Amino acid sequence: MTGLVYKEWKQNKWFIIGMVICGALPLILLIVFHDSVKTASHYQLVLNTGSIVGILIAGMLQVMTLGGDDRKLWAYFISASPDGSKGFIRVKYEMIFFMILTFLLSIHFFDNLILMFTIDKGIEGVYDAGIMVLPLIFLQIFLRAVDIPFTYRFGAKKGSIIKMILMVLCAITMLIVIMINIDDLDVIIDGIKDKMAHYSETPLIPAILVSTLTAYYISYRISCRLYMKGAELYDK
Amino acid sequence: MTNKKDDLRRLGIYLLIVASSSAMLFACFKLINQSETAFAILSEVFCAAPALANLITRAVTKEGFRDMKLHLHLTGNLRYYLLAFLLPLVCTFMSCIPPIILGGHSDWLGGFTLKNIVAAILMLAAQGAVMSAGLVGEELGWRGYMNQKMETLVGVVGTVLIGGAVWSLWHLPSDMSLYLAGEETLSEAFLTVGGRLLFLPGYAAFYMWLTKKTDSVWPAVLSHGISNASQTCIMELLRMGDIPENAEINSGIFEFVPFIVTGIVFLWLMLCDKKKTEQKN
């Protein structure tokens, strides 16, 4: 198992270090635009934009760690090793989860740093982006839970195309549902906002977050089952 | 013998670095009071100090980076992870709620409805899985390094007591911060320090047991995260009920009982395990 961890580190260390840099993106934006960032709303904009762009880039880097392993020879070799393909997939899942946590810790630190900096400068009314980041982190965990089985079943290229087609189909379905309920849309959005604001008073939001973690585990089990089937389709 | 000498030297270097991190906060107290940014940076460095001390000691003494206990070891150990999640929650609950009921203030517990409790536990589980990772900065040092070196020198009981005391005293800068800021008397500050010295060895025994059973620091990390978050969670539930603003929730010595009992139970379990291993050999 240690060997597999070492392999992942050697192969993906820059992507892992990239998680820290993605978390520091709000600070990088602040340094780049320090001349034009003056008011509380400017700081908030930098904080929110930096956090969202950071999350998007971090997600991209996490997916990129899946590339390079969709080779027939590697799949046969690893399935014959003592850890087997299950061990390999488990280390991959653990590494991606670790990357998400690294990003979360990094963004939490740098957001807090900017917030404290605004307090020192006497700028009031800047809020922590953490409230927005945490749900997006769980969304990221869910998206990885979807990404990984597709990549292992169909290979990195084919898998991403099939996943994109499914995502577009989901988006179209959601759009149709929204169009049908267009008159009640405000009521639905207000309801969601209310649930988010009082998440501790209803088990719904916490249950969704816990099911995201469960989905990640189920995704691992699915990937274990699909990996050898997918290996037949990989290049040599 | 040589191993013991090496361990003593390594432990000494480790403790020196950790103590320096506490001293650093005292030395920079004026700066911390003046600048929130300095506080944010120094407090993060302080929180990561035990892990940094682990890495620095290993590098300085050329010990190498093996046996860092960073593997999750989930297979076959899920029950320990579950216990790591549940026990701090039960301990915090038992340290707060029975004293309220015995004090005749059951009406304060209006927020403890089934719906609220389920929501709070689910939220703790979700947050614990991601947010507790920050505590690897502490656990990688205390459980991942200090305990290993200390156990060969002073045995299990010594490690729990001395290690627990070291872990408690490392928190001195945060326990004394209100006194240093002039918002608390010295006796109040000492009460906080004394309280920590009473309850942290209990957790030290539990975390040490978890680390030994799973050969991983992650259950201790999770448990530490849950123990910190469960205090906020219980307070949130109390606030949802009909609790007066100036309500006194601390119940004196009684609030430490669950942690002391936990400490004794897990210390006994570790001693039993040790005896079994010795008999086998």
GROMACS .gro file of N, CA, C and O in nm, chain A residues 24-111:
model
  352
   24ALA      N    1  -0.506   2.950  -0.214
   24ALA     CA    2  -0.447   3.083  -0.195
   24ALA      C    3  -0.490   3.181  -0.302
   24ALA      O    4  -0.448   3.297  -0.301
   25LEU      N    5  -0.575   3.137  -0.395
   25LEU     CA    6  -0.615   3.222  -0.508
   25LEU      C    7  -0.677   3.357  -0.465
   25LEU      O    8  -0.644   3.460  -0.525
   26PRO      N    9  -0.766   3.360  -0.362
   26PRO     CA   10  -0.817   3.491  -0.320
   26PRO      C   11  -0.704   3.587  -0.280
   26PRO      O   12  -0.709   3.705  -0.314
   27LEU      N   13  -0.601   3.533  -0.212
   27LEU     CA   14  -0.488   3.618  -0.170
   27LEU      C   15  -0.407   3.662  -0.291
   27LEU      O   16  -0.364   3.778  -0.300
   28ILE      N   17  -0.390   3.569  -0.387
   28ILE     CA   18  -0.314   3.603  -0.509
   28ILE      C   19  -0.387   3.715  -0.584
   28ILE      O   20  -0.327   3.814  -0.627
   29LEU      N   21  -0.521   3.700  -0.595
   29LEU     CA   22  -0.602   3.805  -0.662
   29LEU      C   23  -0.587   3.937  -0.590
   29LEU      O   24  -0.577   4.043  -0.654
   30LEU      N   25  -0.587   3.931  -0.458
   30LEU     CA   26  -0.576   4.053  -0.377
   30LEU      C   27  -0.441   4.121  -0.400
   30LEU      O   28  -0.434   4.244  -0.412
   31ILE      N   29  -0.335   4.041  -0.410
   31ILE     CA   30  -0.202   4.098  -0.433
   31ILE      C   31  -0.195   4.159  -0.573
   31ILE      O   32  -0.145   4.270  -0.592
   32VAL      N   33  -0.252   4.087  -0.672
   32VAL     CA   34  -0.247   4.135  -0.810
   32VAL      C   35  -0.324   4.266  -0.826
   32VAL      O   36  -0.279   4.361  -0.889
   33PHE      N   37  -0.444   4.271  -0.764
   33PHE     CA   38  -0.530   4.389  -0.781
   33PHE      C   39  -0.529   4.482  -0.659
   33PHE      O   40  -0.627   4.550  -0.632
   34HIS      N   41  -0.416   4.481  -0.583
   34HIS     CA   42  -0.416   4.555  -0.456
   34HIS      C   43  -0.443   4.704  -0.471
   34HIS      O   44  -0.493   4.768  -0.380
   35ASP      N   45  -0.412   4.760  -0.591
   35ASP     CA   46  -0.434   4.904  -0.610
   35ASP      C   47  -0.582   4.939  -0.621
   35ASP      O   48  -0.625   5.046  -0.578
   36SER      N   49  -0.660   4.846  -0.681
   36SER     CA   50  -0.802   4.877  -0.703
   36SER      C   51  -0.894   4.821  -0.595
   36SER      O   52  -1.014   4.852  -0.595
   37VAL      N   53  -0.842   4.738  -0.504
   37VAL     CA   54  -0.928   4.683  -0.397
   37VAL      C   55  -0.921   4.775  -0.276
   37VAL      O   56  -0.817   4.784  -0.209
   38LYS      N   57  -1.033   4.846  -0.252
   38LYS     CA   58  -1.029   4.944  -0.142
   38LYS      C   59  -1.146   4.929  -0.046
   38LYS      O   60  -1.128   4.936   0.075
   39THR      N   61  -1.267   4.908  -0.099
   39THR     CA   62  -1.385   4.904  -0.012
   39THR      C   63  -1.419   4.759   0.030
   39THR      O   64  -1.362   4.664  -0.025
   40ALA      N   65  -1.514   4.750   0.124
   40ALA     CA   66  -1.557   4.618   0.172
   40ALA      C   67  -1.614   4.533   0.059
   40ALA      O   68  -1.586   4.413   0.050
   41SER      N   69  -1.691   4.598  -0.032
   41SER     CA   70  -1.751   4.521  -0.142
   41SER      C   71  -1.644   4.468  -0.237
   41SER      O   72  -1.658   4.360  -0.294
   42HIS      N   73  -1.535   4.549  -0.255
   42HIS     CA   74  -1.425   4.502  -0.339
   42HIS      C   75  -1.361   4.378  -0.279
   42HIS      O   76  -1.335   4.279  -0.348
   43TYR      N   77  -1.335   4.384  -0.147
   43TYR     CA   78  -1.274   4.271  -0.078
   43TYR      C   79  -1.363   4.147  -0.087
   43TYR      O   80  -1.316   4.037  -0.110
   44GLN      N   81  -1.495   4.170  -0.070
   44GLN     CA   82  -1.589   4.058  -0.076
   44GLN      C   83  -1.587   3.995  -0.215
   44GLN      O   84  -1.590   3.873  -0.229
   45LEU      N   85  -1.580   4.082  -0.317
   45LEU     CA   86  -1.578   4.034  -0.456
   45LEU      C   87  -1.452   3.948  -0.480
   45LEU      O   88  -1.460   3.839  -0.539
   46VAL      N   89  -1.339   3.999  -0.430
   46VAL     CA   90  -1.212   3.924  -0.447
   46VAL      C   91  -1.221   3.789  -0.375
   46VAL      O   92  -1.185   3.685  -0.430
   47LEU      N   93  -1.277   3.793  -0.253
   47LEU     CA   94  -1.289   3.673  -0.171
   47LEU      C   95  -1.378   3.568  -0.240
   47LEU      O   96  -1.342   3.451  -0.253
   48ASN      N   97  -1.496   3.614  -0.285
   48ASN     CA   98  -1.591   3.521  -0.347
   48ASN      C   99  -1.540   3.470  -0.482
   48ASN      O  100  -1.545   3.349  -0.509
   49THR      N  101  -1.490   3.564  -0.566
   49THR     CA  102  -1.441   3.523  -0.699
   49THR      C  103  -1.323   3.426  -0.685
   49THR      O  104  -1.320   3.321  -0.749
   50GLY      N  105  -1.229   3.465  -0.598
   50GLY     CA  106  -1.110   3.381  -0.576
   50GLY      C  107  -1.149   3.242  -0.528
   50GLY      O  108  -1.093   3.142  -0.575
   51SER      N  109  -1.246   3.236  -0.438
   51SER     CA  110  -1.287   3.106  -0.384
   51SER      C  111  -1.351   3.020  -0.492
   51SER      O  112  -1.319   2.901  -0.505
   52ILE      N  113  -1.441   3.080  -0.571
   52ILE     CA  114  -1.512   3.002  -0.675
   52ILE      C  115  -1.414   2.956  -0.785
   52ILE      O  116  -1.415   2.839  -0.823
   53VAL      N  117  -1.329   3.049  -0.830
   53VAL     CA  118  -1.231   3.011  -0.934
   53VAL      C  119  -1.138   2.903  -0.877
   53VAL      O  120  -1.105   2.805  -0.946
   54GLY      N  121  -1.099   2.920  -0.750
   54GLY     CA  122  -1.012   2.821  -0.684
   54GLY      C  123  -1.077   2.684  -0.683
   54GLY      O  124  -1.012   2.583  -0.714
   55ILE      N  125  -1.205   2.680  -0.651
   55ILE     CA  126  -1.278   2.551  -0.646
   55ILE      C  127  -1.280   2.487  -0.785
   55ILE      O  128  -1.257   2.367  -0.799
   56LEU      N  129  -1.306   2.570  -0.889
   56LEU     CA  130  -1.313   2.516  -1.025
   56LEU      C  131  -1.178   2.459  -1.069
   56LEU      O  132  -1.172   2.347  -1.123
   57ILE      N  133  -1.070   2.535  -1.043
   57ILE     CA  134  -0.937   2.487  -1.085
   57ILE      C  135  -0.898   2.363  -1.004
   57ILE      O  136  -0.844   2.266  -1.058
   58ALA      N  137  -0.930   2.367  -0.872
   58ALA     CA  138  -0.897   2.250  -0.787
   58ALA      C  139  -0.967   2.125  -0.839
   58ALA      O  140  -0.905   2.018  -0.848
   59GLY      N  141  -1.094   2.140  -0.878
   59GLY     CA  142  -1.170   2.027  -0.933
   59GLY      C  143  -1.105   1.973  -1.058
   59GLY      O  144  -1.094   1.850  -1.077
   60MET      N  145  -1.058   2.066  -1.144
   60MET     CA  146  -0.994   2.026  -1.269
   60MET      C  147  -0.866   1.946  -1.240
   60MET      O  148  -0.840   1.843  -1.302
   61LEU      N  149  -0.787   1.996  -1.142
   61LEU     CA  150  -0.662   1.927  -1.108
   61LEU      C  151  -0.689   1.788  -1.050
   61LEU      O  152  -0.616   1.694  -1.077
   62GLN      N  153  -0.798   1.778  -0.971
   62GLN     CA  154  -0.832   1.647  -0.913
   62GLN      C  155  -0.863   1.546  -1.024
   62GLN      O  156  -0.821   1.430  -1.018
   63VAL      N  157  -0.939   1.593  -1.125
   63VAL     CA  158  -0.973   1.502  -1.237
   63VAL      C  159  -0.847   1.463  -1.314
   63VAL      O  160  -0.834   1.350  -1.360
   64MET      N  161  -0.753   1.559  -1.325
   64MET     CA  162  -0.631   1.532  -1.403
   64MET      C  163  -0.546   1.421  -1.342
   64MET      O  164  -0.466   1.359  -1.411
   65THR      N  165  -0.563   1.395  -1.211
   65THR     CA  166  -0.483   1.288  -1.149
   65THR      C  167  -0.528   1.150  -1.197
   65THR      O  168  -0.459   1.050  -1.176
   66LEU      N  169  -0.647   1.145  -1.262
   66LEU     CA  170  -0.699   1.017  -1.308
   66LEU      C  171  -0.637   0.975  -1.441
   66LEU      O  172  -0.639   0.859  -1.479
   67GLY      N  173  -0.582   1.072  -1.512
   67GLY     CA  174  -0.522   1.044  -1.642
   67GLY      C  175  -0.391   0.967  -1.624
   67GLY      O  176  -0.326   0.976  -1.520
   68GLY      N  177  -0.355   0.893  -1.724
   68GLY     CA  178  -0.225   0.824  -1.719
   68GLY      C  179  -0.232   0.681  -1.668
   68GLY      O  180  -0.142   0.603  -1.693
   69ASP      N  181  -0.341   0.647  -1.600
   69ASP     CA  182  -0.353   0.510  -1.548
   69ASP      C  183  -0.441   0.423  -1.637
   69ASP      O  184  -0.457   0.304  -1.608
   70ASP      N  185  -0.499   0.483  -1.742
   70ASP     CA  186  -0.587   0.403  -1.828
   70ASP      C  187  -0.505   0.333  -1.938
   70ASP      O  188  -0.520   0.361  -2.057
   71ARG      N  189  -0.417   0.246  -1.893
   71ARG     CA  190  -0.333   0.165  -1.983
   71ARG      C  191  -0.356   0.018  -1.947
   71ARG      O  192  -0.357  -0.019  -1.830
   72LYS      N  193  -0.370  -0.064  -2.057
   72LYS     CA  194  -0.397  -0.207  -2.037
   72LYS      C  195  -0.288  -0.275  -1.953
   72LYS      O  196  -0.316  -0.348  -1.858
   73LEU      N  197  -0.161  -0.243  -1.988
   73LEU     CA  198  -0.047  -0.308  -1.921
   73LEU      C  199  -0.049  -0.280  -1.771
   73LEU      O  200  -0.028  -0.368  -1.689
   74TRP      N  201  -0.074  -0.152  -1.736
   74TRP     CA  202  -0.078  -0.111  -1.595
   74TRP      C  203  -0.193  -0.182  -1.523
   74TRP      O  204  -0.174  -0.231  -1.410
   75ALA      N  205  -0.308  -0.190  -1.591
   75ALA     CA  206  -0.426  -0.253  -1.528
   75ALA      C  207  -0.398  -0.400  -1.497
   75ALA      O  208  -0.429  -0.447  -1.387
   76TYR      N  209  -0.333  -0.471  -1.590
   76TYR     CA  210  -0.303  -0.613  -1.568
   76TYR      C  211  -0.197  -0.628  -1.460
   76TYR      O  212  -0.203  -0.717  -1.376
   77PHE      N  213  -0.097  -0.537  -1.466
   77PHE     CA  214   0.012  -0.545  -1.368
   77PHE      C  215  -0.042  -0.524  -1.226
   77PHE      O  216  -0.015  -0.602  -1.136
   78ILE      N  217  -0.123  -0.420  -1.210
   78ILE     CA  218  -0.169  -0.386  -1.075
   78ILE      C  219  -0.268  -0.490  -1.022
   78ILE      O  220  -0.269  -0.519  -0.902
   79SER      N  221  -0.346  -0.551  -1.113
   79SER     CA  222  -0.439  -0.653  -1.065
   79SER      C  223  -0.366  -0.779  -1.020
   79SER      O  224  -0.418  -0.857  -0.941
   80ALA      N  225  -0.241  -0.798  -1.070
   80ALA     CA  226  -0.162  -0.914  -1.029
   80ALA      C  227  -0.077  -0.887  -0.905
   80ALA      O  228  -0.017  -0.977  -0.849
   81SER      N  229  -0.072  -0.760  -0.862
   81SER     CA  230   0.009  -0.724  -0.745
   81SER      C  231  -0.063  -0.763  -0.616
   81SER      O  232  -0.185  -0.787  -0.617
   82PRO      N  233   0.008  -0.771  -0.501
   82PRO     CA  234  -0.058  -0.813  -0.376
   82PRO      C  235  -0.176  -0.722  -0.336
   82PRO      O  236  -0.274  -0.771  -0.282
   83ASP      N  237  -0.165  -0.593  -0.362
   83ASP     CA  238  -0.275  -0.502  -0.326
   83ASP      C  239  -0.393  -0.514  -0.422
   83ASP      O  240  -0.505  -0.477  -0.386
   84GLY      N  241  -0.366  -0.560  -0.543
   84GLY     CA  242  -0.470  -0.576  -0.644
   84GLY      C  243  -0.525  -0.443  -0.694
   84GLY      O  244  -0.484  -0.336  -0.648
   85SER      N  245  -0.621  -0.454  -0.788
   85SER     CA  246  -0.678  -0.331  -0.844
   85SER      C  247  -0.759  -0.255  -0.738
   85SER      O  248  -0.766  -0.133  -0.740
   86LYS      N  249  -0.815  -0.331  -0.641
   86LYS     CA  250  -0.892  -0.267  -0.535
   86LYS      C  251  -0.803  -0.174  -0.452
   86LYS      O  252  -0.843  -0.063  -0.417
   87GLY      N  253  -0.684  -0.221  -0.420
   87GLY     CA  254  -0.589  -0.141  -0.342
   87GLY      C  255  -0.551  -0.015  -0.417
   87GLY      O  256  -0.546   0.094  -0.360
   88PHE      N  257  -0.527  -0.031  -0.549
   88PHE     CA  258  -0.490   0.083  -0.633
   88PHE      C  259  -0.603   0.186  -0.635
   88PHE      O  260  -0.580   0.306  -0.616
   89ILE      N  261  -0.726   0.137  -0.656
   89ILE     CA  262  -0.841   0.230  -0.663
   89ILE      C  263  -0.864   0.297  -0.527
   89ILE      O  264  -0.895   0.415  -0.521
   90ARG      N  265  -0.843   0.220  -0.421
   90ARG     CA  266  -0.865   0.278  -0.288
   90ARG      C  267  -0.767   0.393  -0.261
   90ARG      O  268  -0.805   0.499  -0.213
   91VAL      N  269  -0.641   0.371  -0.298
   91VAL     CA  270  -0.541   0.477  -0.279
   91VAL      C  271  -0.577   0.599  -0.362
   91VAL      O  272  -0.564   0.713  -0.317
   92LYS      N  273  -0.630   0.575  -0.483
   92LYS     CA  274  -0.670   0.686  -0.570
   92LYS      C  275  -0.784   0.766  -0.505
   92LYS      O  276  -0.779   0.889  -0.503
   93TYR      N  277  -0.883   0.696  -0.454
   93TYR     CA  278  -0.996   0.763  -0.387
   93TYR      C  279  -0.949   0.839  -0.264
   93TYR      O  280  -0.990   0.951  -0.239
   94GLU      N  281  -0.860   0.774  -0.187
   94GLU     CA  282  -0.808   0.840  -0.066
   94GLU      C  283  -0.728   0.964  -0.103
   94GLU      O  284  -0.741   1.067  -0.038
   95MET      N  285  -0.650   0.953  -0.211
   95MET     CA  286  -0.568   1.068  -0.250
   95MET      C  287  -0.655   1.184  -0.295
   95MET      O  288  -0.631   1.299  -0.256
   96ILE      N  289  -0.759   1.155  -0.374
   96ILE     CA  290  -0.846   1.264  -0.422
   96ILE      C  291  -0.920   1.327  -0.303
   96ILE      O  292  -0.933   1.450  -0.296
   97PHE      N  293  -0.963   1.245  -0.208
   97PHE     CA  294  -1.029   1.300  -0.089
   97PHE      C  295  -0.931   1.386  -0.009
   97PHE      O  296  -0.966   1.495   0.037
   98PHE      N  297  -0.807   1.339   0.000
   98PHE     CA  298  -0.703   1.414   0.069
   98PHE      C  299  -0.677   1.548  -0.002
   98PHE      O  300  -0.657   1.651   0.062
   99MET      N  301  -0.682   1.544  -0.136
   99MET     CA  302  -0.662   1.668  -0.214
   99MET      C  303  -0.774   1.768  -0.183
   99MET      O  304  -0.750   1.887  -0.166
  100ILE      N  305  -0.897   1.718  -0.175
  100ILE     CA  306  -1.012   1.805  -0.145
  100ILE      C  307  -0.993   1.867  -0.005
  100ILE      O  308  -1.016   1.987   0.014
  101LEU      N  309  -0.949   1.785   0.090
  101LEU     CA  310  -0.928   1.835   0.227
  101LEU      C  311  -0.816   1.939   0.231
  101LEU      O  312  -0.826   2.040   0.300
  102THR      N  313  -0.708   1.913   0.155
  102THR     CA  314  -0.597   2.008   0.149
  102THR      C  315  -0.646   2.142   0.094
  102THR      O  316  -0.613   2.248   0.148
  103PHE      N  317  -0.727   2.134  -0.010
  103PHE     CA  318  -0.782   2.256  -0.068
  103PHE      C  319  -0.869   2.330   0.034
  103PHE      O  320  -0.859   2.452   0.051
  104LEU      N  321  -0.952   2.254   0.105
  104LEU     CA  322  -1.042   2.315   0.204
  104LEU      C  323  -0.962   2.385   0.314
  104LEU      O  324  -0.993   2.499   0.352
  105LEU      N  325  -0.858   2.318   0.364
  105LEU     CA  326  -0.776   2.378   0.470
  105LEU      C  327  -0.705   2.503   0.420
  105LEU      O  328  -0.699   2.604   0.489
  106SER      N  329  -0.656   2.494   0.296
  106SER     CA  330  -0.584   2.607   0.239
  106SER      C  331  -0.677   2.727   0.220
  106SER      O  332  -0.644   2.838   0.262
  107ILE      N  333  -0.793   2.703   0.163
  107ILE     CA  334  -0.885   2.816   0.136
  107ILE      C  335  -0.937   2.874   0.269
  107ILE      O  336  -0.955   2.996   0.282
  108HIS      N  337  -0.956   2.787   0.366
  108HIS     CA  338  -1.002   2.833   0.498
  108HIS      C  339  -0.898   2.926   0.560
  108HIS      O  340  -0.930   3.032   0.611
  109PHE      N  341  -0.770   2.886   0.550
  109PHE     CA  342  -0.662   2.967   0.607
  109PHE      C  343  -0.650   3.102   0.536
  109PHE      O  344  -0.646   3.207   0.600
  110PHE      N  345  -0.648   3.099   0.402
  110PHE     CA  346  -0.625   3.224   0.329
  110PHE      C  347  -0.746   3.317   0.336
  110PHE      O  348  -0.730   3.439   0.343
  111ASP      N  349  -0.867   3.261   0.336
  111ASP     CA  350  -0.987   3.344   0.353
  111ASP      C  351  -0.984   3.414   0.488
  111ASP      O  352  -1.013   3.533   0.499
   0.00000   0.00000   0.00000
